[in-house]
JSON list of C-alpha atoms in Angstrom, two decimals:
[
{"chain": "A", "resi": 528, "resn": "MET", "atom": "CA", "xyz": [55.70, 31.35, 34.62]},
{"chain": "A", "resi": 529, "resn": "ALA", "atom": "CA", "xyz": [52.31, 32.52, 35.78]},
{"chain": "A", "resi": 530, "resn": "LEU", "atom": "CA", "xyz": [50.90, 29.06, 35.11]},
{"chain": "A", "resi": 531, "resn": "ALA", "atom": "CA", "xyz": [53.62, 27.41, 37.16]},
{"chain": "A", "resi": 532, "resn": "ARG", "atom": "CA", "xyz": [53.07, 29.81, 40.04]},
{"chain": "A", "resi": 533, "resn": "GLU", "atom": "CA", "xyz": [49.33, 28.97, 40.22]},
{"chain": "A", "resi": 534, "resn": "ASP", "atom": "CA", "xyz": [49.88, 25.22, 39.94]},
{"chain": "A", "resi": 535, "resn": "ILE", "atom": "CA", "xyz": [48.25, 24.92, 36.51]},
{"chain": "A", "resi": 536, "resn": "ASN", "atom": "CA", "xyz": [49.46, 22.03, 34.41]},
{"chain": "A", "resi": 537, "resn": "PRO", "atom": "CA", "xyz": [49.20, 22.48, 30.61]},
{"chain": "A", "resi": 538, "resn": "GLU", "atom": "CA", "xyz": [48.70, 18.72, 30.25]},
{"chain": "A", "resi": 539, "resn": "ASN", "atom": "CA", "xyz": [45.54, 18.89, 32.39]},
{"chain": "A", "resi": 540, "resn": "ILE", "atom": "CA", "xyz": [44.21, 21.75, 30.26]},
{"chain": "A", "resi": 541, "resn": "LYS", "atom": "CA", "xyz": [44.85, 19.71, 27.11]},
{"chain": "A", "resi": 542, "resn": "ARG", "atom": "CA", "xyz": [43.12, 16.65, 28.57]},
{"chain": "A", "resi": 543, "resn": "GLU", "atom": "CA", "xyz": [40.14, 18.72, 29.66]},
{"chain": "A", "resi": 544, "resn": "SER", "atom": "CA", "xyz": [39.78, 20.26, 26.20]},
{"chain": "A", "resi": 545, "resn": "ASP", "atom": "CA", "xyz": [40.04, 16.78, 24.63]},
{"chain": "A", "resi": 546, "resn": "VAL", "atom": "CA", "xyz": [37.32, 15.54, 26.97]},
{"chain": "A", "resi": 547, "resn": "GLU", "atom": "CA", "xyz": [35.14, 18.53, 26.09]},
{"chain": "A", "resi": 548, "resn": "MET", "atom": "CA", "xyz": [35.61, 17.81, 22.36]},
{"chain": "A", "resi": 549, "resn": "LEU", "atom": "CA", "xyz": [34.75, 14.15, 22.92]},
{"chain": "A", "resi": 550, "resn": "VAL", "atom": "CA", "xyz": [31.62, 15.12, 24.87]},
{"chain": "A", "resi": 551, "resn": "LYS", "atom": "CA", "xyz": [30.58, 17.54, 22.10]},
{"chain": "A", "resi": 552, "resn": "ASN", "atom": "CA", "xyz": [31.16, 14.83, 19.46]},
{"chain": "A", "resi": 553, "resn": "MET", "atom": "CA", "xyz": [29.16, 12.32, 21.51]},
{"chain": "A", "resi": 554, "resn": "VAL", "atom": "CA", "xyz": [26.28, 14.80, 21.88]},
{"chain": "A", "resi": 555, "resn": "GLN", "atom": "CA", "xyz": [26.32, 15.44, 18.13]},
{"chain": "A", "resi": 556, "resn": "THR", "atom": "CA", "xyz": [26.46, 11.70, 17.47]},
{"chain": "A", "resi": 557, "resn": "ASN", "atom": "CA", "xyz": [23.55, 11.08, 19.82]},
{"chain": "A", "resi": 558, "resn": "ASN", "atom": "CA", "xyz": [21.56, 13.83, 18.08]},
{"chain": "A", "resi": 559, "resn": "MET", "atom": "CA", "xyz": [22.31, 12.27, 14.69]},
{"chain": "A", "resi": 560, "resn": "ILE", "atom": "CA", "xyz": [21.29, 8.83, 15.97]},
{"chain": "A", "resi": 561, "resn": "ALA", "atom": "CA", "xyz": [18.01, 10.26, 17.31]},
{"chain": "A", "resi": 562, "resn": "HIS", "atom": "CA", "xyz": [17.40, 11.99, 13.97]},
{"chain": "A", "resi": 563, "resn": "PHE", "atom": "CA", "xyz": [18.07, 8.76, 12.04]},
{"chain": "A", "resi": 564, "resn": "LYS", "atom": "CA", "xyz": [15.76, 6.84, 14.38]},
{"chain": "A", "resi": 565, "resn": "ASP", "atom": "CA", "xyz": [13.02, 9.40, 13.69]},
{"chain": "A", "resi": 566, "resn": "GLU", "atom": "CA", "xyz": [13.58, 9.04, 9.95]},
{"chain": "A", "resi": 567, "resn": "GLN", "atom": "CA", "xyz": [13.55, 5.25, 10.28]},
{"chain": "A", "resi": 568, "resn": "PHE", "atom": "CA", "xyz": [10.24, 5.44, 12.18]},
{"chain": "A", "resi": 569, "resn": "GLU", "atom": "CA", "xyz": [8.75, 7.68, 9.48]},
{"chain": "A", "resi": 570, "resn": "MET", "atom": "CA", "xyz": [9.97, 5.32, 6.75]},
{"chain": "A", "resi": 571, "resn": "ARG", "atom": "CA", "xyz": [8.42, 2.33, 8.57]},
{"chain": "A", "resi": 572, "resn": "ASN", "atom": "CA", "xyz": [5.12, 4.22, 8.77]},
{"chain": "A", "resi": 573, "resn": "GLU", "atom": "CA", "xyz": [5.29, 5.05, 5.06]},
{"chain": "A", "resi": 574, "resn": "ILE", "atom": "CA", "xyz": [6.03, 1.41, 4.23]},
{"chain": "A", "resi": 575, "resn": "LYS", "atom": "CA", "xyz": [3.14, 0.28, 6.43]},
{"chain": "A", "resi": 576, "resn": "MET", "atom": "CA", "xyz": [0.77, 2.76, 4.73]},
{"chain": "A", "resi": 577, "resn": "ARG", "atom": "CA", "xyz": [1.99, 1.62, 1.30]},
{"chain": "A", "resi": 578, "resn": "ASP", "atom": "CA", "xyz": [1.42, -2.02, 2.23]},
{"chain": "A", "resi": 579, "resn": "GLU", "atom": "CA", "xyz": [-2.09, -1.20, 3.48]},
{"chain": "A", "resi": 580, "resn": "THR", "atom": "CA", "xyz": [-2.84, 0.65, 0.24]},
{"chain": "A", "resi": 581, "resn": "ILE", "atom": "CA", "xyz": [-1.59, -2.28, -1.83]},
{"chain": "A", "resi": 582, "resn": "SER", "atom": "CA", "xyz": [-3.70, -4.67, 0.26]},
{"chain": "A", "resi": 583, "resn": "LYS", "atom": "CA", "xyz": [-6.81, -2.52, -0.26]},
{"chain": "A", "resi": 584, "resn": "LEU", "atom": "CA", "xyz": [-6.16, -2.34, -4.00]},
{"chain": "A", "resi": 585, "resn": "GLU", "atom": "CA", "xyz": [-5.74, -6.12, -4.18]},
{"chain": "A", "resi": 586, "resn": "ASP", "atom": "CA", "xyz": [-9.05, -6.55, -2.33]},
{"chain": "A", "resi": 587, "resn": "ASP", "atom": "CA", "xyz": [-10.73, -4.16, -4.75]},
{"chain": "A", "resi": 588, "resn": "ILE", "atom": "CA", "xyz": [-9.35, -6.12, -7.70]},
{"chain": "A", "resi": 589, "resn": "ARG", "atom": "CA", "xyz": [-10.68, -9.38, -6.21]},
{"chain": "A", "resi": 590, "resn": "LYS", "atom": "CA", "xyz": [-14.10, -7.79, -5.68]},
{"chain": "A", "resi": 591, "resn": "ASP", "atom": "CA", "xyz": [-14.12, -6.45, -9.24]},
{"chain": "A", "resi": 592, "resn": "LYS", "atom": "CA", "xyz": [-13.18, -9.86, -10.62]},
{"chain": "A", "resi": 593, "resn": "ARG", "atom": "CA", "xyz": [-15.99, -11.50, -8.62]},
{"chain": "A", "resi": 594, "resn": "TRP", "atom": "CA", "xyz": [-18.48, -8.86, -9.78]},
{"chain": "A", "resi": 595, "resn": "ASN", "atom": "CA", "xyz": [-17.36, -9.28, -13.40]},
{"chain": "A", "resi": 596, "resn": "MET", "atom": "CA", "xyz": [-17.77, -13.05, -13.15]},
{"chain": "A", "resi": 597, "resn": "LEU", "atom": "CA", "xyz": [-21.27, -12.63, -11.73]},
{"chain": "A", "resi": 598, "resn": "TRP", "atom": "CA", "xyz": [-22.12, -10.10, -14.42]},
{"chain": "A", "resi": 599, "resn": "TYR", "atom": "CA", "xyz": [-20.81, -12.38, -17.19]},
{"chain": "A", "resi": 600, "resn": "ASN", "atom": "CA", "xyz": [-22.76, -15.32, -15.74]},
{"chain": "A", "resi": 601, "resn": "SER", "atom": "CA", "xyz": [-25.90, -13.17, -15.60]},
{"chain": "A", "resi": 602, "resn": "LEU", "atom": "CA", "xyz": [-25.28, -12.05, -19.17]},
{"chain": "A", "resi": 603, "resn": "ASP", "atom": "CA", "xyz": [-24.91, -15.67, -20.32]},
{"chain": "A", "resi": 604, "resn": "GLU", "atom": "CA", "xyz": [-28.18, -16.55, -18.59]},
{"chain": "A", "resi": 605, "resn": "ASP", "atom": "CA", "xyz": [-29.92, -13.60, -20.27]},
{"chain": "A", "resi": 606, "resn": "ILE", "atom": "CA", "xyz": [-28.57, -14.71, -23.66]},
{"chain": "A", "resi": 607, "resn": "ASN", "atom": "CA", "xyz": [-29.83, -18.26, -23.05]},
{"chain": "A", "resi": 608, "resn": "HIS", "atom": "CA", "xyz": [-33.27, -16.95, -22.02]},
{"chain": "A", "resi": 609, "resn": "THR", "atom": "CA", "xyz": [-33.37, -14.77, -25.14]},
{"chain": "A", "resi": 610, "resn": "LYS", "atom": "CA", "xyz": [-32.50, -17.76, -27.35]},
{"chain": "A", "resi": 611, "resn": "ILE", "atom": "CA", "xyz": [-35.29, -19.81, -25.78]},
{"chain": "A", "resi": 612, "resn": "LEU", "atom": "CA", "xyz": [-37.76, -16.92, -26.18]},
{"chain": "A", "resi": 613, "resn": "VAL", "atom": "CA", "xyz": [-36.82, -16.48, -29.87]},
{"chain": "A", "resi": 614, "resn": "LEU", "atom": "CA", "xyz": [-37.20, -20.25, -30.41]},
{"chain": "A", "resi": 615, "resn": "VAL", "atom": "CA", "xyz": [-40.66, -20.26, -28.77]},
{"chain": "A", "resi": 616, "resn": "VAL", "atom": "CA", "xyz": [-41.78, -17.17, -30.73]},
{"chain": "A", "resi": 617, "resn": "GLY", "atom": "CA", "xyz": [-40.51, -18.77, -33.96]},
{"chain": "A", "resi": 618, "resn": "PHE", "atom": "CA", "xyz": [-42.35, -22.00, -33.18]},
{"chain": "A", "resi": 619, "resn": "VAL", "atom": "CA", "xyz": [-45.57, -20.08, -32.43]},
{"chain": "A", "resi": 620, "resn": "ASN", "atom": "CA", "xyz": [-45.09, -18.14, -35.66]},
{"chain": "A", "resi": 621, "resn": "VAL", "atom": "CA", "xyz": [-44.71, -21.39, -37.62]},
{"chain": "A", "resi": 622, "resn": "LEU", "atom": "CA", "xyz": [-47.85, -22.81, -35.98]},
{"chain": "A", "resi": 623, "resn": "PHE", "atom": "CA", "xyz": [-49.77, -19.58, -36.57]},
{"chain": "A", "resi": 624, "resn": "THR", "atom": "CA", "xyz": [-48.71, -19.54, -40.23]},
{"chain": "A", "resi": 625, "resn": "TYR", "atom": "CA", "xyz": [-49.65, -23.21, -40.64]},
{"chain": "A", "resi": 626, "resn": "PHE", "atom": "CA", "xyz": [-53.12, -22.75, -39.15]},
{"chain": "A", "resi": 627, "resn": "MET", "atom": "CA", "xyz": [-53.72, -19.50, -41.07]},
{"chain": "A", "resi": 628, "resn": "SER", "atom": "CA", "xyz": [-52.85, -21.17, -44.36]},
{"chain": "A", "resi": 629, "resn": "ARG", "atom": "CA", "xyz": [-55.50, -23.92, -43.80]}
]
């Protein structure tokens, strides 16, 4: 009776409370969306950092392979020089022995 006397309609109260609930839900939804966007941004940064790390490691592997190839080539050259030196020393030894025996 008091509500009717003051011109208050229960339907309007119900609609207003529904609107308030919808607004609260929309605010919560917007907050969740903002949170998920932040997480997505962080994940993108982590993926970018991981890709950069992988790229750096691949570059290091390429550099190591190049260095190893150069080192192996240098080692092969040293072995060839050593073979030639041993051959020359052996030849000189043979000549020295031949001339000492005469």
